[in-house]
Coordinates of C-alpha atoms in Angstrom, one line a residue:
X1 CA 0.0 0.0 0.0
X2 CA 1.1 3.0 -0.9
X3 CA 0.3 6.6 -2.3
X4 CA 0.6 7.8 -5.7
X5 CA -0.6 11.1 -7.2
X6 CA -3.9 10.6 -9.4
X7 CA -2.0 12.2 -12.2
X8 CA 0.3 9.3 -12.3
X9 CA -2.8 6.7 -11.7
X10 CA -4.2 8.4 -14.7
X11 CA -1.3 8.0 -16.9
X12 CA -0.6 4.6 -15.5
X13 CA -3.9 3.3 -15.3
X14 CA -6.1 5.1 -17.6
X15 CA -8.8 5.4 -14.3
X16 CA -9.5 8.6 -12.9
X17 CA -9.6 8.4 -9.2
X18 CA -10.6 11.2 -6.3
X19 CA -8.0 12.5 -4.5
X20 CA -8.2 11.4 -1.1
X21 CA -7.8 14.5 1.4
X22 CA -7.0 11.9 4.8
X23 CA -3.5 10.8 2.9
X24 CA -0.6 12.2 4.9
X25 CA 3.0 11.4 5.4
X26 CA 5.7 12.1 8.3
X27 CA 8.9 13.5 7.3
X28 CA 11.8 10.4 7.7
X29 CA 14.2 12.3 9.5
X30 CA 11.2 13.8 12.3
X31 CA 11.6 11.6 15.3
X32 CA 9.0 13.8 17.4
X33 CA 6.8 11.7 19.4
X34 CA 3.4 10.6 17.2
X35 CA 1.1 11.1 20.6
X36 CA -1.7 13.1 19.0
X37 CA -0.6 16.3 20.7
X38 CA 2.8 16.8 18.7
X39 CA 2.1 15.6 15.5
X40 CA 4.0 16.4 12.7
X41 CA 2.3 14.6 9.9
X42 CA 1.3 16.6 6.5
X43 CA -1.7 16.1 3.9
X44 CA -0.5 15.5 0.4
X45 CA -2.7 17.0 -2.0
X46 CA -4.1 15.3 -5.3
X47 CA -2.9 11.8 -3.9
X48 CA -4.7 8.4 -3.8
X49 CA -3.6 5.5 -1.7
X50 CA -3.2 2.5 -4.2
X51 CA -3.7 -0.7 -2.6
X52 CA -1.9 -4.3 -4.7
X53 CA -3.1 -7.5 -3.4
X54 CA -0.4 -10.5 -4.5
X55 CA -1.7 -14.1 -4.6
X56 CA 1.4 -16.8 -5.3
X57 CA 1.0 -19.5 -7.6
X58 CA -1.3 -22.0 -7.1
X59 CA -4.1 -24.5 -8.3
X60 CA -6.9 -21.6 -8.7
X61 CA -4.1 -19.2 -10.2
X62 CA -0.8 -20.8 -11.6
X63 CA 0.6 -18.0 -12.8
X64 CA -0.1 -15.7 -9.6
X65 CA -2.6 -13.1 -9.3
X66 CA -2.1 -9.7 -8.9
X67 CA -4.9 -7.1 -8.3
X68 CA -4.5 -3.5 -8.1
X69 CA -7.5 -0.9 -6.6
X70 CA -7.6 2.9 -5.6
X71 CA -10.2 4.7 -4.6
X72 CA -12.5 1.8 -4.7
X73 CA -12.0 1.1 -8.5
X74 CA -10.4 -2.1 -10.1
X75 CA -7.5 -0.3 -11.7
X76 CA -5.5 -3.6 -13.0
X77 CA -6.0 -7.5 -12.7
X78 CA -2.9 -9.1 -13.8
X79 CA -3.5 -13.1 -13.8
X80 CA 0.5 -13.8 -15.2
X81 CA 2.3 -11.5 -12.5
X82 CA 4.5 -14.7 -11.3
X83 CA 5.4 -14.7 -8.2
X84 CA 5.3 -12.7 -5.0
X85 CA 8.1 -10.0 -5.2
X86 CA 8.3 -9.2 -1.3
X87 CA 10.7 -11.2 0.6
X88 CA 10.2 -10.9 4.4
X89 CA 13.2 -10.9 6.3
X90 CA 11.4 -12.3 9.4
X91 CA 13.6 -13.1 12.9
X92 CA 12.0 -14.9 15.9
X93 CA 8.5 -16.5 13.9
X94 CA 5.3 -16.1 15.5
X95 CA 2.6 -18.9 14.8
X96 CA -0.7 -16.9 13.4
X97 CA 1.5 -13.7 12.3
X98 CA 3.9 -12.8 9.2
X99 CA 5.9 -10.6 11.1
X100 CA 8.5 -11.3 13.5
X101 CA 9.9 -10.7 17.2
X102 CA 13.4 -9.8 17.4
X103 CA 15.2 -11.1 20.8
X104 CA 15.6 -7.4 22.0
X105 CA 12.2 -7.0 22.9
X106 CA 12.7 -8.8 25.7
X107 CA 15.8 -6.5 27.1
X108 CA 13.2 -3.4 26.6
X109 CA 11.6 -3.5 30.2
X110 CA 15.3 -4.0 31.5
X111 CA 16.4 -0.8 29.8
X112 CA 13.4 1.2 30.8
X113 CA 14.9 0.5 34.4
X114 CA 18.0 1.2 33.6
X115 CA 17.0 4.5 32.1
X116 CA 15.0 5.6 35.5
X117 CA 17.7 4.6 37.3
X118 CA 20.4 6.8 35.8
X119 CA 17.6 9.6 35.6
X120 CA 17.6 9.4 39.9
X121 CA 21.0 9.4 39.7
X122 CA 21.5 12.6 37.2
X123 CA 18.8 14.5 39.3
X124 CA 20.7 13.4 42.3
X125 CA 23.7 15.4 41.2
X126 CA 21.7 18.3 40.3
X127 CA 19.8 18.5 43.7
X128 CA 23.5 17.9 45.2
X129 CA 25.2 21.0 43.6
X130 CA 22.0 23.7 44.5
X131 CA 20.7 22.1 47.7
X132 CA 18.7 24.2 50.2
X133 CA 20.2 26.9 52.5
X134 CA 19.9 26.8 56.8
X135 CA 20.0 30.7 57.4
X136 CA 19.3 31.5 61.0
X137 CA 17.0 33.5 62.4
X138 CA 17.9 37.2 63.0
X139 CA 21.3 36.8 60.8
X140 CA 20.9 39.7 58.0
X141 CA 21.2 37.6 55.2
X142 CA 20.5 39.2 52.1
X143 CA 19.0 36.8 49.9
X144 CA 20.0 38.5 46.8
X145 CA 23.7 37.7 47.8
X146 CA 22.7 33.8 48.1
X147 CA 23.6 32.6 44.6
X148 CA 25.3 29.6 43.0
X149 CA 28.5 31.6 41.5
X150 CA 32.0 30.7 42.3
X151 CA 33.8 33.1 44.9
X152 CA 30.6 34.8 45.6
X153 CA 30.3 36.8 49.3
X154 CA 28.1 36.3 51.4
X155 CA 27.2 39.1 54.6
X156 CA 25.7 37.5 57.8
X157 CA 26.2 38.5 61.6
X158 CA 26.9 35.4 63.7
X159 CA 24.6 34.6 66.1
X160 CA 26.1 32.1 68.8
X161 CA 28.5 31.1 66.1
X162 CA 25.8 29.5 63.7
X163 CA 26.0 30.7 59.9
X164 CA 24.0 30.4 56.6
X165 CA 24.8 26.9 54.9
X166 CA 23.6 24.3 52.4
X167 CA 21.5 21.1 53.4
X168 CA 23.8 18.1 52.9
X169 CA 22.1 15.7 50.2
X170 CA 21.8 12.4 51.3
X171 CA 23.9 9.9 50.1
X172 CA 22.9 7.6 46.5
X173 CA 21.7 4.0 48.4
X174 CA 24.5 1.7 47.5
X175 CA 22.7 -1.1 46.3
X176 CA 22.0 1.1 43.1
X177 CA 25.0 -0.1 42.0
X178 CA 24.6 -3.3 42.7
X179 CA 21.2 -3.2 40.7
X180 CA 22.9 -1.6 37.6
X181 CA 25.3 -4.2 37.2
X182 CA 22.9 -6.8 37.5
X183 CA 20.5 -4.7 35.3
X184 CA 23.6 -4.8 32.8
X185 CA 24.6 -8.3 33.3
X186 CA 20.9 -9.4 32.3
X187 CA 21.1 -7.2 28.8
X188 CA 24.4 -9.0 28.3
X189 CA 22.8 -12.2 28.7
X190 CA 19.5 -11.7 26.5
X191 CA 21.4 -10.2 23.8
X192 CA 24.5 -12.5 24.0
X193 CA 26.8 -10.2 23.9
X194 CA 30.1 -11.3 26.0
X195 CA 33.4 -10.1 26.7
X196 CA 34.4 -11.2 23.2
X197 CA 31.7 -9.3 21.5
X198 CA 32.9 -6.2 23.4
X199 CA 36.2 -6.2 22.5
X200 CA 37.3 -7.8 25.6
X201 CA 39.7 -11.1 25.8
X202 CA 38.1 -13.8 28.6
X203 CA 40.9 -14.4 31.2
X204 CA 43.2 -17.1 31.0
X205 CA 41.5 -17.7 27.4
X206 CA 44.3 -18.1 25.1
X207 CA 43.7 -21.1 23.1
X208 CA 42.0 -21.5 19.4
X209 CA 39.6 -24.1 20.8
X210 CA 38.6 -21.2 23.7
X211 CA 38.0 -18.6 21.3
X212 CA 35.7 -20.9 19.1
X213 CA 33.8 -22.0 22.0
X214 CA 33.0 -18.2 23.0
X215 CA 32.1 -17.1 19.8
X216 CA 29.6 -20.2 19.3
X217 CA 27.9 -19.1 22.5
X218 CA 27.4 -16.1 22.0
X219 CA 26.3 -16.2 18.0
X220 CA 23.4 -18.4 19.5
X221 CA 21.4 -15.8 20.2
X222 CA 21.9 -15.1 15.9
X223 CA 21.4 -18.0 14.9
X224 CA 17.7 -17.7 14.1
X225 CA 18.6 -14.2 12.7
X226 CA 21.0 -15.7 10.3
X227 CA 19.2 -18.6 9.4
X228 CA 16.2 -15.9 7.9
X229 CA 18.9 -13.5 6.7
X230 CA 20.6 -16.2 4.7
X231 CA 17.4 -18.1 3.3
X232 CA 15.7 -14.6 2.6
X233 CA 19.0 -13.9 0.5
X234 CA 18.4 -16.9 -1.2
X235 CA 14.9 -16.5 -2.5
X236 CA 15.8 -12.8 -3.8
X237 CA 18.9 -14.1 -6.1
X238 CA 17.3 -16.7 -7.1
X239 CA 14.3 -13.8 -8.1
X240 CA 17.1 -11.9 -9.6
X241 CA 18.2 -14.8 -11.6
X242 CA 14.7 -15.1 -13.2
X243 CA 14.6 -11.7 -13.8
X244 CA 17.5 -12.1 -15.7
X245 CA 16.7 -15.1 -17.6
X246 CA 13.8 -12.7 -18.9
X247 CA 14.9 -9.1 -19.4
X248 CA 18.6 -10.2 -20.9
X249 CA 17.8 -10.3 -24.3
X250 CA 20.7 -8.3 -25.3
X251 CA 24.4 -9.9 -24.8
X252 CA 26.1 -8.1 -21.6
X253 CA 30.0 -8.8 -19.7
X254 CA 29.8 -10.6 -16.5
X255 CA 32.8 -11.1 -13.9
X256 CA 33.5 -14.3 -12.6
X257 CA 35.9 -14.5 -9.3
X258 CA 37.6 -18.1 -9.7
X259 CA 40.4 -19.6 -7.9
X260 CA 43.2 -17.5 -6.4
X261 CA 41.1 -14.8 -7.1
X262 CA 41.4 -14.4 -10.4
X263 CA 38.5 -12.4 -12.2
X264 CA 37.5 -13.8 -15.9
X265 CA 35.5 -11.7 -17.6
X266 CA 32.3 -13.6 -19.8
X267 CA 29.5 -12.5 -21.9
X268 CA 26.1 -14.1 -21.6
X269 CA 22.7 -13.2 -22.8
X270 CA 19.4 -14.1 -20.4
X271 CA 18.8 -17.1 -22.8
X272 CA 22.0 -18.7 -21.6
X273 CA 20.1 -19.1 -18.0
X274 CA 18.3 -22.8 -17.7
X275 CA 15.9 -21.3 -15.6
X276 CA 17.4 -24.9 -13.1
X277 CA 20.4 -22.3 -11.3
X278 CA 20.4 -22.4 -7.9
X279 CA 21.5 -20.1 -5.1
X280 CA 24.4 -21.9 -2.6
X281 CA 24.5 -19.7 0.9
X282 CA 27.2 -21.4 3.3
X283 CA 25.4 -21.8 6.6
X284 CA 26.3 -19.6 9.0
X285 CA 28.4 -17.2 6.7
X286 CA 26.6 -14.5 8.0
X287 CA 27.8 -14.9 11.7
X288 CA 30.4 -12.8 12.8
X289 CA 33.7 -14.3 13.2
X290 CA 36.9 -12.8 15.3
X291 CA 40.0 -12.3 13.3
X292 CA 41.5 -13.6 16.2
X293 CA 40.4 -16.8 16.3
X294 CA 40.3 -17.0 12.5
X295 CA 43.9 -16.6 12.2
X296 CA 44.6 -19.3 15.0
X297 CA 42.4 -21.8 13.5
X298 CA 44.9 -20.9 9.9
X299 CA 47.3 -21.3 11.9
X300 CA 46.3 -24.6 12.8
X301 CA 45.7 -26.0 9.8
X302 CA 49.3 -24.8 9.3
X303 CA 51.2 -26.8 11.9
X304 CA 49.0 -30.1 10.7
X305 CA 50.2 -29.8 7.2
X306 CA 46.8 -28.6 5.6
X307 CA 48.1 -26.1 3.8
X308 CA 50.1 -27.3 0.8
X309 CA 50.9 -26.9 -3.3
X310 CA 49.6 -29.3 -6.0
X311 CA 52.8 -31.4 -4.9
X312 CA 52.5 -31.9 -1.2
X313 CA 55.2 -29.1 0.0
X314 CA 54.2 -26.3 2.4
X315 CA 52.5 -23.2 0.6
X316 CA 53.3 -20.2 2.3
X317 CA 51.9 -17.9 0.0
X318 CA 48.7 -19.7 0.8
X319 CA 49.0 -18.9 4.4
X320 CA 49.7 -15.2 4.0
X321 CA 46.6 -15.2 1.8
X322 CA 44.6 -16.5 4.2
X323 CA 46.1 -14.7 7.0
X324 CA 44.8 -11.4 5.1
X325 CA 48.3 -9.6 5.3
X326 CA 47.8 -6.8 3.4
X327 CA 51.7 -6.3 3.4
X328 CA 53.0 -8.9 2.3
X329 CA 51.4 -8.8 -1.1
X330 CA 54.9 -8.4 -2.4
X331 CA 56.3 -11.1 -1.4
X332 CA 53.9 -13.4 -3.7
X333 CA 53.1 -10.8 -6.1
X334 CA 55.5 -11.3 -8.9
X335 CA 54.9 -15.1 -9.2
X336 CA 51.1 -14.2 -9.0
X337 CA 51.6 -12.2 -12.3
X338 CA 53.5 -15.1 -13.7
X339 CA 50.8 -17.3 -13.0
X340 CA 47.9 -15.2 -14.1
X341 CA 49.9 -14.5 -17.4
X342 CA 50.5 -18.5 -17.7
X343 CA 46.6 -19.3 -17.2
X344 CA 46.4 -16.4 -20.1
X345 CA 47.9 -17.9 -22.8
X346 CA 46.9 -21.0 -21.9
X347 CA 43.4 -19.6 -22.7
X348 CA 44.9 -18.4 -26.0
X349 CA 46.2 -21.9 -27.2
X350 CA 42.9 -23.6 -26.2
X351 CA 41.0 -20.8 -28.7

């Protein structure tokens, strides 16, 4: 759903539709509170809200179903629309509903405390730094002279040695601290995030196997997340795909990133596609992984002998490849040319 100016309706359509006066918008970057009382929203004139019903492919319609109304006229019926071009990138399902529930809903309450408590604690401070004054009786205090400026003078005439002076605030309770960290300790939890997420390196944990561990617990509470992400990724290539297959008609250059990284260019029309492709998403790609433990798990492989050339020996150009060392490029670089050139005209002698 969505608005559209009858002009364009018009143009699009060939329908004439009434401009409907209740169709408003909020600007994107006004994050004023939507309470009724501080509403920001503006009527757009000459617009119609156009409403698209999608049906998928099925027995009544097997070439989908797509219906489009405004202003309560039938403005298009297209019964070869395909299928649905929405893909919903949904997190935590709910049975009866399309949307989802992310996992922080559940820290919201938590942070609502969190927020009253450092709001006590900020007016706290303030009440602290401009507390209320004990000015005896019969002293000649000017009140005018009773300000809050630095090295300000105050005129009083003792009176058995009392003098004008601020309330002491009481003291913050110090269990508020207490409740903080544990109000913090619970976000940590529900979201997952651990000292490896923050940047922080568990004590005494050292080893490959340790790091790996960590970062498994604490992509768990991803793991939903990334499943959706990476299955929702895979329905829209595999939509771009089609759309290829169909609006390619004319020959285009393509790049293809092989081995080694080496980039061969192709040309291909839509008509090349089977229409059979499919999309391969490595599981879990989408998880965050530490450098860190990256590296040692390269490592690894490279004190086991994993890492070798077509004829068995060690392959350290291999390992700085995979170790990303952006500095070293020279060390590998000239027999990378060589190779690349090699693979070249071995192309040439195959044409």
């Amino acid at each position: 759903r969505k608005p559209r100016d009858i002009d364009y309706i018009k143009e699009r359509y060939g329908k004439d539709v009434s401009a409907d006066e209740n169709v408003g918008f909020a600007a994107a970057f006004d994050v004023t509170p939507q309470n009724g009382f501080n509403s920001t929203s503006k009527k757009r004139p000459n617009m119609a809200m156009v409403d698209e019903m999608w049906v998928k492919p099925c027995g009544k319609h097997p070439n989908g179903l797509k219906v489009t109304i405004a202003g309560g006229q039938l403005l298009d019926m297209d019964e070869h629309a395909g299928d649905i071009p929405f893909f919903l990138f949904g997190d935590i399902p709910i049975p009866g509903s399309v949307k989802g529930e992310a996992f922080i809903k559940d820290m919201l309450p938590i942070q609502r405390e969190i927020n009253i408590m450092r709001s006590m604690f900020a007016t706290h401070a303030r009440k602290m730094g401009n507390s209320m004054w004990l000015v005896p009786m019969g002293s000649a205090v000017d009140e005018d002279e009773i300000t809050n400026e630095e090295g300000g003078i105050l005129h009083y005439t003792p009176i058995e040695g009392a003098r004008p002076e601020r309330v002491g605030a009481p003291d913050i309770p110090s269990f508020y601290d207490r409740i903080l960290n544990n109000h913090d300790g619970d976000i940590d939890d529900l979201s997952g995030a651990r000292e490896i997420s923050q940047g922080r390196l568990p004590a005494g944990l050292d080893t490959y196997s340790g790091l790996s561990l960590m970062v498994e617990q604490e992509n768990e509470k991803l793991a939903v997340s990334s499943q959706n992400y990476e299955h929702g990724m895979k329905r829209l290539l595999q939509r771009v795909l089609l759309l290829m297959k169909k609006h390619y008609t004319e020959e285009r250059m393509a790049r293809i990133l092989g081995p080694d990284n080496d980039i061969e260019l192709v040309s291909f029309r839509g008509s090349d596609l089977s229409g059979g492709e499919d999309i391969n998403i490595v599981q879990g790609s989408s998880l965050p992984e530490m450098k860190s433990a990256q590296q040692d798990r390269i490592m690894t492989l490279w004190d086991k002998g994993a890492i070798v050339k077509k004829d068995g020996s060690p392959d350290p150009q291999a390992l700085l490849k995979l170790m990303g060392m952006g500095d070293s490029n020279e060390l590998f670089e000239m027999q990378q040319l060589d190779e690349n050139k090699a693979k070249m005209e071995n192309k040439q002698f195959e044409q």
